[in-house]
Amino acid sequence: MTSEQSFEPEADRVARIVREQIIEGERAPGDRLVERDLATELGVSRVPVREALRMLVAEGLVTPRPRTWAVVRTFTDADVDDLIEVRSAIETLTFRLAAERRSPERLTELEAVLDREAQAARAQDPTAAHRAGADFHELVAATAASPLLDEIGAITASRLRWLLGQHLDLQEMVDEHLGLLGAIRAGDGQEAARLAVEHLRTSRDAARRLRAEQAASRH
Amino acid sequence: MTSEQSFEPEADRVARIVREQIIEGERAPGDRLVERDLATELGVSRVPVREALRMLVAEGLVTPRPRTWAVVRTFTDADVDDLIEVRSAIETLTFRLAAERRSPERLTELEAVLDREAQAARAQDPTAAHRAGADFHELVAATAASPLLDEIGAITASRLRWLLGQHLDLQEMVDEHLGLLGAIRAGDGQEAARLAVEHLRTSRDAARRLRAEQAASRH
DNA sequence: TGATCGCAAATGGTATACCGTTTGACGATC
DNA sequence: GATCGTCAAACGGTATACCATTTGCGATCA
């Protein structure tokens, strides 16, 4: 079942690499993204790089500047609030649907992912923990079984990952995810939705604290 | 202030043209979209066509088939339901924010658009009416002043326009839009959200009827 | 000293050419 | 007559080349 003929166009590969670099902070907001340079750096021609940049623009990770170099997006506080507000509306629906449409198999998978997250949190490995956290959300989205919600989730997810990519309380994150899983397991859509919004509020506050710190340290 | 140096890359122009063709039904679901043919047809090279197709894929109007021609997307009934459900969540937030953030100037603009729509409806001009309807929703989205909501709205909007592009009761649409405007004017976010969901339900039912008719006429 | 103008380099936009895979029809085989 | 193999054409993926605009710095002048 893993055959899948995984043919990955260069454009997708380039997008994936650059996306990861942005989320991991390797490329900071405001950094130039020059097509020729990226092409040389990644050993491909400009065409796939162009397409990759278009994708990242669509994801909102890159700001295009017609006829000139694009830059890694700089988020304002308003952008952050906006992201959280929209994401709340989306997550509410996602978790409600997930709670309604869960299956025993999926619950097992979700538990496994959270185990991985908890382990990473105990090991003080933020990168691994966040990756597992992202996987959790992705799996929940899959459980909601709404293709459109998936799409929209993907767009907002990379921004959210970028936003929360640094620290914040890992154990708290794990606890909240466990709570969400509980509500899904119980099939309680209402409770799942409530916890989801609460979870985002926690994330927003953490992001605000982080940004305040960063702003302070820059002066 | 209108100088704006409107430079429109060919890719955007191509995307706009093909999008309109799909929405207007000129290109039917399942139709092949061959890069070389489109390039020849529109008098450009394949590169901008490629980029345009990528955009339309991102909008969900086109289904890509790696290494082969793309096709105009075929929507299933499940896709339609999914679209309406997600759109409900989004519109709820959009209209709530719009009601909170409206300005007198914006209200005037909204009234003007609805006048245009009502006039088109009276003149039995579905195309113009739907375009005005789309403008109304776009303007409301602008009023919500949420960039992210705008983005997501744009993705779902073209699908919705395609879905509702044919007929359905024009006068009913105008009436519902008027009701929404009233709630926005009153600054009643809750009521606006409620009407928005109701409005979508009407649209969904109309779309279902339409699809049922079409399915019936095909056999 | 500081602002302005101009020009070369940088950079994105597009066209063209080539390559490998997929398609689909034709013909051989059972 | 149906099925399968084969092969040329179709098609998307990528590289390269060229053009128009933007950038940014250095020369020039107030």
Tab-separated table of C-alpha atoms (C1' of nucleotides) in Angstrom:
chain	number	residue	atom	x	y	z
A	1	MET	CA	0.000	0.000	0.000
A	2	THR	CA	2.998	2.257	0.271
A	3	SER	CA	3.846	1.970	-3.409
A	4	GLU	CA	2.017	5.160	-4.367
A	5	GLN	CA	4.445	5.892	-7.238
A	6	SER	CA	5.689	8.948	-5.369
A	7	PHE	CA	6.575	11.281	-8.183
A	8	GLU	CA	7.333	14.648	-6.695
A	9	PRO	CA	7.748	17.527	-9.132
A	10	GLU	CA	10.762	19.678	-8.423
A	11	ALA	CA	8.419	22.594	-7.755
A	12	ASP	CA	6.814	20.748	-4.846
A	13	ARG	CA	10.172	19.752	-3.455
A	14	VAL	CA	11.451	23.307	-3.639
A	15	ALA	CA	8.287	24.609	-1.986
A	16	ARG	CA	8.606	22.057	0.776
A	17	ILE	CA	12.222	22.941	1.473
A	18	VAL	CA	11.724	26.690	1.482
A	19	ARG	CA	8.544	26.355	3.538
A	20	GLU	CA	10.399	24.387	6.162
A	21	GLN	CA	13.218	26.923	6.177
A	22	ILE	CA	10.763	29.731	6.784
A	23	ILE	CA	8.888	27.900	9.503
A	24	GLU	CA	12.068	26.836	11.232
A	25	GLY	CA	13.215	30.427	11.186
A	26	GLU	CA	16.167	29.767	8.915
A	27	ARG	CA	14.818	32.449	6.644
A	28	ALA	CA	13.649	35.405	8.698
A	29	PRO	CA	10.755	37.716	7.878
A	30	GLY	CA	11.916	40.296	5.385
A	31	ASP	CA	14.601	38.077	3.879
A	32	ARG	CA	14.848	38.320	0.134
A	33	LEU	CA	13.803	35.357	-1.939
A	34	VAL	CA	15.594	35.720	-5.245
A	35	GLU	CA	14.580	33.236	-7.904
A	36	ARG	CA	18.016	32.842	-9.434
A	37	ASP	CA	19.715	32.432	-6.085
A	38	LEU	CA	17.233	29.826	-4.892
A	39	ALA	CA	17.562	28.004	-8.187
A	40	THR	CA	21.335	27.845	-7.886
A	41	GLU	CA	21.176	26.936	-4.221
A	42	LEU	CA	18.820	24.039	-4.822
A	43	GLY	CA	20.342	22.919	-8.080
A	44	VAL	CA	17.304	23.454	-10.273
A	45	SER	CA	16.315	26.006	-12.867
A	46	ARG	CA	14.157	29.027	-12.219
A	47	VAL	CA	10.898	27.563	-13.452
A	48	PRO	CA	10.258	25.200	-10.539
A	49	VAL	CA	11.440	27.913	-8.156
A	50	ARG	CA	8.886	30.306	-9.606
A	51	GLU	CA	6.123	27.783	-9.101
A	52	ALA	CA	7.253	27.044	-5.574
A	53	LEU	CA	7.226	30.730	-4.719
A	54	ARG	CA	3.706	31.023	-6.118
A	55	MET	CA	2.628	28.242	-3.810
A	56	LEU	CA	4.209	29.885	-0.806
A	57	VAL	CA	2.567	33.164	-1.725
A	58	ALA	CA	-0.760	31.325	-1.835
A	59	GLU	CA	0.006	29.985	1.627
A	60	GLY	CA	0.712	33.487	2.815
A	61	LEU	CA	4.260	32.721	3.856
A	62	VAL	CA	5.804	34.895	1.174
A	63	THR	CA	4.981	38.414	0.077
A	64	PRO	CA	5.365	38.930	-3.657
A	65	ARG	CA	6.574	42.205	-5.072
A	66	PRO	CA	5.784	42.341	-8.784
A	67	ARG	CA	8.885	42.565	-10.949
A	68	THR	CA	11.147	42.420	-7.927
A	69	TRP	CA	12.293	39.937	-5.363
A	70	ALA	CA	9.754	38.424	-3.033
A	71	VAL	CA	10.325	38.493	0.705
A	72	VAL	CA	9.566	36.218	3.621
A	73	ARG	CA	6.370	37.605	5.028
A	74	THR	CA	6.376	39.867	8.031
A	75	PHE	CA	3.366	39.397	10.252
A	76	THR	CA	1.864	42.307	12.133
A	77	ASP	CA	0.042	41.925	15.425
A	78	ALA	CA	-3.182	42.499	13.525
A	79	ASP	CA	-2.273	39.615	11.224
A	80	VAL	CA	-1.788	37.367	14.206
A	81	ASP	CA	-5.132	38.289	15.741
A	82	ASP	CA	-6.774	37.848	12.384
A	83	LEU	CA	-5.210	34.446	11.925
A	84	ILE	CA	-6.380	33.265	15.310
A	85	GLU	CA	-9.884	34.559	14.786
A	86	VAL	CA	-10.307	32.880	11.429
A	87	ARG	CA	-8.635	29.740	12.603
A	88	SER	CA	-11.081	29.624	15.511
A	89	ALA	CA	-14.021	29.544	13.175
A	90	ILE	CA	-12.380	26.821	11.139
A	91	GLU	CA	-11.239	24.697	14.046
A	92	THR	CA	-14.671	24.883	15.595
A	93	LEU	CA	-16.093	23.234	12.527
A	94	THR	CA	-13.161	20.848	12.153
A	95	PHE	CA	-13.358	19.475	15.664
A	96	ARG	CA	-17.128	19.261	15.602
A	97	LEU	CA	-17.014	17.211	12.423
A	98	ALA	CA	-14.102	15.120	13.709
A	99	ALA	CA	-16.043	14.264	16.866
A	100	GLU	CA	-19.003	13.238	14.732
A	101	ARG	CA	-17.065	11.202	12.221
A	102	ARG	CA	-14.339	9.541	14.270
A	103	SER	CA	-13.595	5.836	13.921
A	104	PRO	CA	-11.913	3.472	16.394
A	105	GLU	CA	-8.924	3.132	14.066
A	106	ARG	CA	-8.522	6.864	13.826
A	107	LEU	CA	-8.721	7.233	17.598
A	108	THR	CA	-5.836	4.789	17.891
A	109	GLU	CA	-3.797	6.784	15.420
A	110	LEU	CA	-4.530	9.996	17.262
A	111	GLU	CA	-3.407	8.430	20.514
A	112	ALA	CA	-0.169	7.323	18.915
A	113	VAL	CA	0.581	10.810	17.661
A	114	LEU	CA	-0.088	12.310	21.070
A	115	ASP	CA	2.187	9.720	22.661
A	116	ARG	CA	4.893	10.886	20.323
A	117	GLU	CA	4.180	14.480	21.246
A	118	ALA	CA	4.224	13.793	24.972
A	119	GLN	CA	7.491	11.927	24.644
A	120	ALA	CA	9.054	14.829	22.748
A	121	ALA	CA	7.750	17.251	25.344
A	122	ARG	CA	9.292	15.208	28.154
A	123	ALA	CA	12.549	15.101	26.202
A	124	GLN	CA	12.414	18.904	25.847
A	125	ASP	CA	12.539	18.617	22.080
A	126	PRO	CA	10.385	21.534	20.872
A	127	THR	CA	10.904	20.840	17.187
A	128	ALA	CA	9.745	17.243	17.443
A	129	ALA	CA	6.916	18.236	19.761
A	130	HIS	CA	5.621	20.864	17.398
A	131	ARG	CA	5.890	18.536	14.479
A	132	ALA	CA	3.831	15.966	16.350
A	133	GLY	CA	1.402	18.702	17.327
A	134	ALA	CA	1.022	19.656	13.687
A	135	ASP	CA	0.498	15.986	12.835
A	136	PHE	CA	-2.227	15.800	15.450
A	137	HIS	CA	-4.081	18.702	13.920
A	138	GLU	CA	-3.584	17.268	10.474
A	139	LEU	CA	-5.008	13.934	11.545
A	140	VAL	CA	-7.980	15.605	13.169
A	141	ALA	CA	-8.553	17.486	9.942
A	142	ALA	CA	-8.472	14.185	8.076
A	143	THR	CA	-11.019	12.827	10.525
A	144	ALA	CA	-13.350	15.707	9.808
A	145	ALA	CA	-13.361	14.319	6.270
A	146	SER	CA	-14.049	17.642	4.665
A	147	PRO	CA	-11.800	18.178	1.645
A	148	LEU	CA	-12.411	21.886	1.585
A	149	LEU	CA	-11.692	22.242	5.269
A	150	ASP	CA	-8.474	20.360	4.611
A	151	GLU	CA	-7.460	22.826	1.969
A	152	ILE	CA	-8.190	25.866	4.061
A	153	GLY	CA	-6.610	24.238	7.044
A	154	ALA	CA	-3.428	23.682	5.075
A	155	ILE	CA	-3.249	27.345	4.144
A	156	THR	CA	-3.608	28.535	7.704
A	157	ALA	CA	-1.637	25.686	9.202
A	158	SER	CA	1.752	26.692	7.851
A	159	ARG	CA	1.270	30.220	9.127
A	160	LEU	CA	0.205	28.895	12.490
A	161	ARG	CA	3.171	26.550	12.635
A	162	TRP	CA	5.426	29.461	11.830
A	163	LEU	CA	3.763	31.580	14.470
A	164	LEU	CA	3.993	28.967	17.173
A	165	GLY	CA	7.189	27.452	15.913
A	166	GLN	CA	9.385	28.679	18.655
A	167	HIS	CA	8.484	27.755	22.206
A	168	LEU	CA	5.447	28.088	24.492
A	169	ASP	CA	4.663	25.593	27.162
A	170	LEU	CA	5.015	22.153	25.628
A	171	GLN	CA	3.315	20.317	28.468
A	172	GLU	CA	0.347	22.642	28.318
A	173	MET	CA	0.047	21.943	24.620
A	174	VAL	CA	0.086	18.198	25.222
A	175	ASP	CA	-2.567	18.519	27.923
A	176	GLU	CA	-4.840	20.520	25.687
A	177	HIS	CA	-4.432	18.051	22.861
A	178	LEU	CA	-5.324	15.243	25.238
A	179	GLY	CA	-8.452	17.111	26.227
A	180	LEU	CA	-9.404	17.511	22.610
A	181	LEU	CA	-8.847	13.840	21.931
A	182	GLY	CA	-11.084	13.026	24.883
A	183	ALA	CA	-13.910	15.099	23.467
A	184	ILE	CA	-13.477	13.507	20.062
A	185	ARG	CA	-13.486	10.056	21.599
A	186	ALA	CA	-16.685	10.890	23.458
A	187	GLY	CA	-18.171	12.098	20.202
A	188	ASP	CA	-18.971	15.393	21.896
A	189	GLY	CA	-18.715	17.863	19.032
A	190	GLN	CA	-19.804	20.808	21.102
A	191	GLU	CA	-17.190	20.221	23.764
A	192	ALA	CA	-14.507	19.567	21.154
A	193	ALA	CA	-15.318	22.854	19.452
A	194	ARG	CA	-15.215	24.685	22.777
A	195	LEU	CA	-11.832	23.228	23.666
A	196	ALA	CA	-10.515	24.009	20.209
A	197	VAL	CA	-11.287	27.693	20.594
A	198	GLU	CA	-9.783	27.674	24.052
A	199	HIS	CA	-6.703	25.941	22.692
A	200	LEU	CA	-6.276	28.627	20.072
A	201	ARG	CA	-6.662	31.322	22.682
A	202	THR	CA	-3.804	29.743	24.612
A	203	SER	CA	-1.738	29.674	21.446
A	204	ARG	CA	-2.552	33.271	20.673
A	205	ASP	CA	-1.514	34.404	24.125
A	206	ALA	CA	1.721	32.452	23.863
A	207	ALA	CA	2.408	33.983	20.462
A	208	ARG	CA	1.722	37.458	21.828
A	209	ARG	CA	4.093	36.952	24.722
A	210	LEU	CA	6.745	35.647	22.353
A	211	ARG	CA	6.369	38.551	19.965
A	212	ALA	CA	6.456	41.059	22.816
A	213	GLU	CA	9.699	39.532	24.031
A	214	GLN	CA	11.202	39.599	20.573
A	215	ALA	CA	10.140	43.197	20.015
A	216	ALA	CA	11.648	44.165	23.371
A	217	SER	CA	14.922	42.399	22.676
A	218	ARG	CA	15.286	44.194	19.377
A	219	HIS	CA	15.520	47.592	21.096
B	1	MET	CA	-5.256	57.860	-6.574
B	2	THR	CA	-6.284	55.593	-9.408
B	3	SER	CA	-2.856	55.633	-10.990
B	4	GLU	CA	-1.768	52.393	-9.351
B	5	GLN	CA	0.390	51.430	-12.358
B	6	SER	CA	-1.855	48.453	-13.040
B	7	PHE	CA	0.635	45.960	-14.342
B	8	GLU	CA	-1.071	42.648	-14.815
B	9	PRO	CA	1.192	39.680	-15.475
B	10	GLU	CA	0.018	37.509	-18.311
B	11	ALA	CA	-0.452	34.673	-15.865
B	12	ASP	CA	-3.072	36.636	-13.942
B	13	ARG	CA	-4.830	37.624	-17.131
B	14	VAL	CA	-4.917	34.031	-18.350
B	15	ALA	CA	-6.209	32.856	-14.991
B	16	ARG	CA	-8.919	35.494	-15.009
B	17	ILE	CA	-10.071	34.556	-18.503
B	18	VAL	CA	-10.130	30.803	-17.929
B	19	ARG	CA	-11.786	31.268	-14.533
B	20	GLU	CA	-14.548	33.272	-16.098
B	21	GLN	CA	-14.973	30.683	-18.830
B	22	ILE	CA	-15.358	27.948	-16.260
B	23	ILE	CA	-17.773	29.911	-14.110
B	24	GLU	CA	-19.855	30.960	-17.090
B	25	GLY	CA	-20.042	27.336	-18.135
B	26	GLU	CA	-18.129	27.867	-21.360
B	27	ARG	CA	-15.787	25.143	-20.229
B	28	ALA	CA	-17.752	22.281	-18.752
B	29	PRO	CA	-16.664	19.994	-15.910
B	30	GLY	CA	-14.413	17.310	-17.314
B	31	ASP	CA	-13.166	19.419	-20.217
B	32	ARG	CA	-9.470	19.042	-20.900
B	33	LEU	CA	-7.217	21.984	-20.195
B	34	VAL	CA	-4.152	21.483	-22.349
B	35	GLU	CA	-1.327	23.908	-21.743
B	36	ARG	CA	-0.214	24.172	-25.355
B	37	ASP	CA	-3.751	24.652	-26.646
B	38	LEU	CA	-4.566	27.347	-24.122
B	39	ALA	CA	-1.280	29.064	-24.881
B	40	THR	CA	-2.021	29.140	-28.589
B	41	GLU	CA	-5.611	30.171	-28.023
B	42	LEU	CA	-4.668	33.116	-25.835
B	43	GLY	CA	-1.584	34.092	-27.753
B	44	VAL	CA	0.950	33.558	-24.969
B	45	SER	CA	3.570	30.958	-24.246
B	46	ARG	CA	3.097	27.998	-21.964
B	47	VAL	CA	4.753	29.487	-18.899
B	48	PRO	CA	1.997	31.943	-17.967
B	49	VAL	CA	-0.565	29.267	-18.779
B	50	ARG	CA	1.133	26.892	-16.378
B	51	GLU	CA	1.023	29.482	-13.624
B	52	ALA	CA	-2.592	30.315	-14.333
B	53	LEU	CA	-3.547	26.651	-14.132
B	54	ARG	CA	-1.733	26.376	-10.806
B	55	MET	CA	-3.808	29.252	-9.498
B	56	LEU	CA	-7.038	27.686	-10.674
B	57	VAL	CA	-6.011	24.412	-9.080
B	58	ALA	CA	-5.450	26.313	-5.843
B	59	GLU	CA	-8.945	27.749	-6.207
B	60	GLY	CA	-10.304	24.272	-6.680
B	61	LEU	CA	-11.754	25.004	-10.098
B	62	VAL	CA	-9.341	22.707	-11.890
B	63	THR	CA	-8.245	19.169	-11.118
B	64	PRO	CA	-4.593	18.542	-11.935
B	65	ARG	CA	-3.431	15.199	-13.212
B	66	PRO	CA	0.338	14.957	-12.820
B	67	ARG	CA	2.152	14.590	-16.121
B	68	THR	CA	-1.079	14.854	-18.038
B	69	TRP	CA	-3.695	17.387	-18.950
B	70	ALA	CA	-5.722	18.993	-16.226
B	71	VAL	CA	-9.502	19.015	-16.352
B	72	VAL	CA	-12.241	21.373	-15.289
B	73	ARG	CA	-13.286	20.099	-11.919
B	74	THR	CA	-16.342	17.938	-11.492
B	75	PHE	CA	-18.166	18.548	-8.234
B	76	THR	CA	-19.928	15.752	-6.452
B	77	ASP	CA	-22.973	16.266	-4.253
B	78	ALA	CA	-20.710	15.707	-1.269
B	79	ASP	CA	-18.440	18.484	-2.521
B	80	VAL	CA	-21.402	20.819	-2.703
B	81	ASP	CA	-22.549	20.021	0.814
B	82	ASP	CA	-19.009	20.383	2.041
B	83	LEU	CA	-18.650	23.740	0.344
B	84	ILE	CA	-21.832	25.047	1.878
B	85	GLU	CA	-20.920	23.806	5.348
B	86	VAL	CA	-17.493	25.394	5.295
B	87	ARG	CA	-18.764	28.526	3.697
B	88	SER	CA	-21.354	28.791	6.474
B	89	ALA	CA	-18.662	28.875	9.103
B	90	ILE	CA	-16.756	31.482	7.152
B	91	GLU	CA	-19.732	33.667	6.322
B	92	THR	CA	-20.839	33.620	9.915
B	93	LEU	CA	-17.574	35.211	10.903
B	94	THR	CA	-17.512	37.503	7.871
B	95	PHE	CA	-20.932	39.002	8.471
B	96	ARG	CA	-20.378	39.306	12.186
B	97	LEU	CA	-17.181	41.249	11.617
B	98	ALA	CA	-18.763	43.297	8.836
B	99	ALA	CA	-21.607	44.317	11.141
B	100	GLU	CA	-19.084	45.337	13.772
B	101	ARG	CA	-16.783	47.236	11.463
B	102	ARG	CA	-19.120	48.904	8.982
B	103	SER	CA	-18.764	52.568	8.094
B	104	PRO	CA	-21.364	54.981	6.671
B	105	GLU	CA	-19.428	55.174	3.414
B	106	ARG	CA	-19.342	51.435	3.101
B	107	LEU	CA	-23.057	51.181	3.777
B	108	THR	CA	-23.654	53.561	0.899
B	109	GLU	CA	-21.517	51.441	-1.388
B	110	LEU	CA	-23.361	48.308	-0.338
B	111	GLU	CA	-26.682	49.947	-1.081
B	112	ALA	CA	-25.454	50.927	-4.522
B	113	VAL	CA	-24.418	47.380	-5.324
B	114	LEU	CA	-27.765	46.018	-4.196
B	115	ASP	CA	-29.555	48.593	-6.318
B	116	ARG	CA	-27.610	47.299	-9.254
B	117	GLU	CA	-28.545	43.761	-8.349
B	118	ALA	CA	-32.225	44.564	-7.917
B	119	GLN	CA	-32.277	46.331	-11.248
B	120	ALA	CA	-30.667	43.347	-12.967
B	121	ALA	CA	-33.151	41.042	-11.279
B	122	ARG	CA	-36.068	43.137	-12.505
B	123	ALA	CA	-34.564	43.084	-15.979
B	124	GLN	CA	-34.300	39.301	-15.791
B	125	ASP	CA	-30.561	39.443	-16.410
B	126	PRO	CA	-29.182	36.553	-14.346
B	127	THR	CA	-25.560	37.113	-15.347
B	128	ALA	CA	-25.544	40.748	-14.271
B	129	ALA	CA	-27.513	39.903	-11.143
B	130	HIS	CA	-25.094	37.224	-10.100
B	131	ARG	CA	-22.151	39.441	-10.784
B	132	ALA	CA	-23.683	42.116	-8.586
B	133	GLY	CA	-24.418	39.481	-5.962
B	134	ALA	CA	-20.804	38.418	-6.030
B	135	ASP	CA	-19.773	42.064	-5.724
B	136	PHE	CA	-22.012	42.411	-2.692
B	137	HIS	CA	-20.360	39.504	-0.968
B	138	GLU	CA	-16.950	40.790	-1.938
B	139	LEU	CA	-17.729	44.193	-0.492
B	140	VAL	CA	-19.021	42.656	2.707
B	141	ALA	CA	-15.800	40.681	2.929
B	142	ALA	CA	-13.847	43.904	2.507
B	143	THR	CA	-15.919	45.410	5.304
B	144	ALA	CA	-15.010	42.571	7.616
B	145	ALA	CA	-11.467	43.855	7.144
B	146	SER	CA	-9.888	40.489	7.705
B	147	PRO	CA	-7.202	39.819	5.108
B	148	LEU	CA	-7.151	36.130	5.828
B	149	LEU	CA	-10.912	35.867	5.571
B	150	ASP	CA	-10.611	37.644	2.243
B	151	GLU	CA	-8.183	35.064	0.984
B	152	ILE	CA	-10.253	32.126	2.067
B	153	GLY	CA	-13.362	33.809	0.817
B	154	ALA	CA	-11.776	34.200	-2.601
B	155	ILE	CA	-10.997	30.501	-2.767
B	156	THR	CA	-14.505	29.447	-1.931
B	157	ALA	CA	-16.152	32.314	-3.784
B	158	SER	CA	-15.259	31.191	-7.273
B	159	ARG	CA	-16.566	27.715	-6.553
B	160	LEU	CA	-19.729	29.164	-5.128
B	161	ARG	CA	-20.160	31.455	-8.105
B	162	TRP	CA	-19.709	28.484	-10.375
B	163	LEU	CA	-22.196	26.466	-8.359
B	164	LEU	CA	-24.840	29.158	-8.301
B	165	GLY	CA	-23.953	30.580	-11.662
B	166	GLN	CA	-27.023	29.398	-13.473
B	167	HIS	CA	-30.393	30.455	-12.137
B	168	LEU	CA	-32.284	30.246	-8.841
B	169	ASP	CA	-34.774	32.826	-7.761
B	170	LEU	CA	-33.208	36.209	-8.379
B	171	GLN	CA	-35.756	38.172	-6.392
B	172	GLU	CA	-35.294	35.915	-3.404
B	173	MET	CA	-31.549	36.500	-3.594
B	174	VAL	CA	-32.052	40.261	-3.664
B	175	ASP	CA	-34.397	40.098	-0.690
B	176	GLU	CA	-31.946	38.078	1.346
B	177	HIS	CA	-29.138	40.440	0.500
B	178	LEU	CA	-31.296	43.348	1.614
B	179	GLY	CA	-31.942	41.588	4.900
B	180	LEU	CA	-28.225	41.074	5.382
B	181	LEU	CA	-27.526	44.708	4.645
B	182	GLY	CA	-30.136	45.686	7.209
B	183	ALA	CA	-28.448	43.636	9.894
B	184	ILE	CA	-25.082	45.099	8.986
B	185	ARG	CA	-26.494	48.587	9.090
B	186	ALA	CA	-27.954	47.900	12.523
B	187	GLY	CA	-24.581	46.621	13.628
B	188	ASP	CA	-26.251	43.401	14.714
B	189	GLY	CA	-23.508	40.842	14.180
B	190	GLN	CA	-25.520	37.993	15.591
B	191	GLU	CA	-28.479	38.593	13.328
B	192	ALA	CA	-26.203	39.110	10.321
B	193	ALA	CA	-24.532	35.773	11.001
B	194	ARG	CA	-27.891	34.055	11.368
B	195	LEU	CA	-29.155	35.468	8.096
B	196	ALA	CA	-25.909	34.541	6.370
B	197	VAL	CA	-26.317	30.889	7.271
B	198	GLU	CA	-29.935	30.984	6.226
B	199	HIS	CA	-28.919	32.612	2.946
B	200	LEU	CA	-26.447	29.830	2.270
B	201	ARG	CA	-29.060	27.230	3.040
B	202	THR	CA	-31.300	28.801	0.418
B	203	SER	CA	-28.390	28.738	-2.024
B	204	ARG	CA	-27.628	25.140	-1.229
B	205	ASP	CA	-31.199	24.080	-1.808
B	206	ALA	CA	-31.279	25.958	-5.075
B	207	ALA	CA	-28.029	24.315	-6.142
B	208	ARG	CA	-29.401	20.902	-5.222
B	209	ARG	CA	-32.546	21.447	-7.228
B	210	LEU	CA	-30.482	22.619	-10.167
B	211	ARG	CA	-28.158	19.648	-10.034
B	212	ALA	CA	-31.039	17.240	-9.704
B	213	GLU	CA	-32.633	18.732	-12.804
B	214	GLN	CA	-29.399	18.528	-14.717
B	215	ALA	CA	-28.800	14.947	-13.648
B	216	ALA	CA	-32.339	14.053	-14.681
B	217	SER	CA	-32.031	15.715	-18.063
B	218	ARG	CA	-28.860	13.800	-18.800
B	219	HIS	CA	-30.695	10.457	-18.688
C	1	DT	C1'	27.362	68.265	2.729
C	2	DG	C1'	23.360	66.541	0.894
C	3	DA	C1'	20.103	65.852	-2.657
C	4	DT	C1'	19.426	64.414	-7.543
C	5	DC	C1'	20.195	62.246	-11.719
C	6	DG	C1'	21.720	58.568	-14.476
C	7	DC	C1'	23.443	54.232	-15.636
C	8	DA	C1'	24.938	49.451	-14.966
C	9	DA	C1'	23.704	45.427	-12.606
C	10	DA	C1'	20.087	42.763	-10.639
C	11	DT	C1'	15.856	40.669	-11.119
C	12	DG	C1'	11.379	38.993	-12.508
C	13	DG	C1'	8.465	38.000	-16.907
C	14	DT	C1'	8.164	35.501	-20.990
C	15	DA	C1'	9.347	32.612	-25.023
C	16	DT	C1'	11.458	28.667	-26.891
C	17	DA	C1'	13.599	24.155	-26.990
C	18	DC	C1'	14.222	19.616	-25.343
C	19	DC	C1'	13.308	15.472	-22.518
C	20	DG	C1'	10.777	11.687	-20.378
C	21	DT	C1'	6.305	9.946	-19.358
C	22	DT	C1'	1.603	9.047	-20.530
C	23	DT	C1'	-2.063	8.184	-23.938
C	24	DG	C1'	-4.646	5.917	-27.012
C	25	DA	C1'	-5.168	3.684	-31.228
C	26	DC	C1'	-3.647	0.125	-34.297
C	27	DG	C1'	-2.349	-4.396	-35.146
C	28	DA	C1'	-0.861	-9.005	-33.681
C	29	DT	C1'	-2.171	-12.917	-31.088
C	30	DC	C1'	-5.046	-16.102	-28.728
D	1	DG	C1'	-14.092	-11.234	-31.559
D	2	DA	C1'	-11.701	-9.860	-27.479
D	3	DT	C1'	-7.255	-8.951	-25.277
D	4	DC	C1'	-2.814	-7.515	-24.983
D	5	DG	C1'	1.505	-5.502	-26.678
D	6	DT	C1'	3.569	-1.872	-29.166
D	7	DC	C1'	4.682	2.582	-30.794
D	8	DA	C1'	4.086	7.250	-32.377
D	9	DA	C1'	1.984	11.315	-30.974
D	10	DA	C1'	0.525	14.147	-27.127
D	11	DC	C1'	1.623	16.395	-23.134
D	12	DG	C1'	3.640	18.152	-18.928
D	13	DG	C1'	8.333	19.073	-16.532
D	14	DT	C1'	12.467	21.477	-16.826
D	15	DA	C1'	16.416	24.178	-18.623
D	16	DT	C1'	18.074	28.019	-21.071
D	17	DA	C1'	17.988	32.471	-23.370
D	18	DC	C1'	16.346	37.041	-23.899
D	19	DC	C1'	13.746	41.237	-22.664
D	20	DA	C1'	11.813	45.076	-19.757
D	21	DT	C1'	11.662	47.018	-15.430
D	22	DT	C1'	13.483	48.016	-11.044
D	23	DT	C1'	17.285	48.847	-7.880
D	24	DG	C1'	20.906	50.912	-5.815
D	25	DC	C1'	25.088	53.168	-6.005
D	26	DG	C1'	28.139	56.527	-7.643
D	27	DA	C1'	28.887	60.777	-10.033
D	28	DT	C1'	27.360	65.405	-10.309
D	29	DC	C1'	25.641	69.611	-8.926
D	30	DA	C1'	23.377	72.954	-5.802
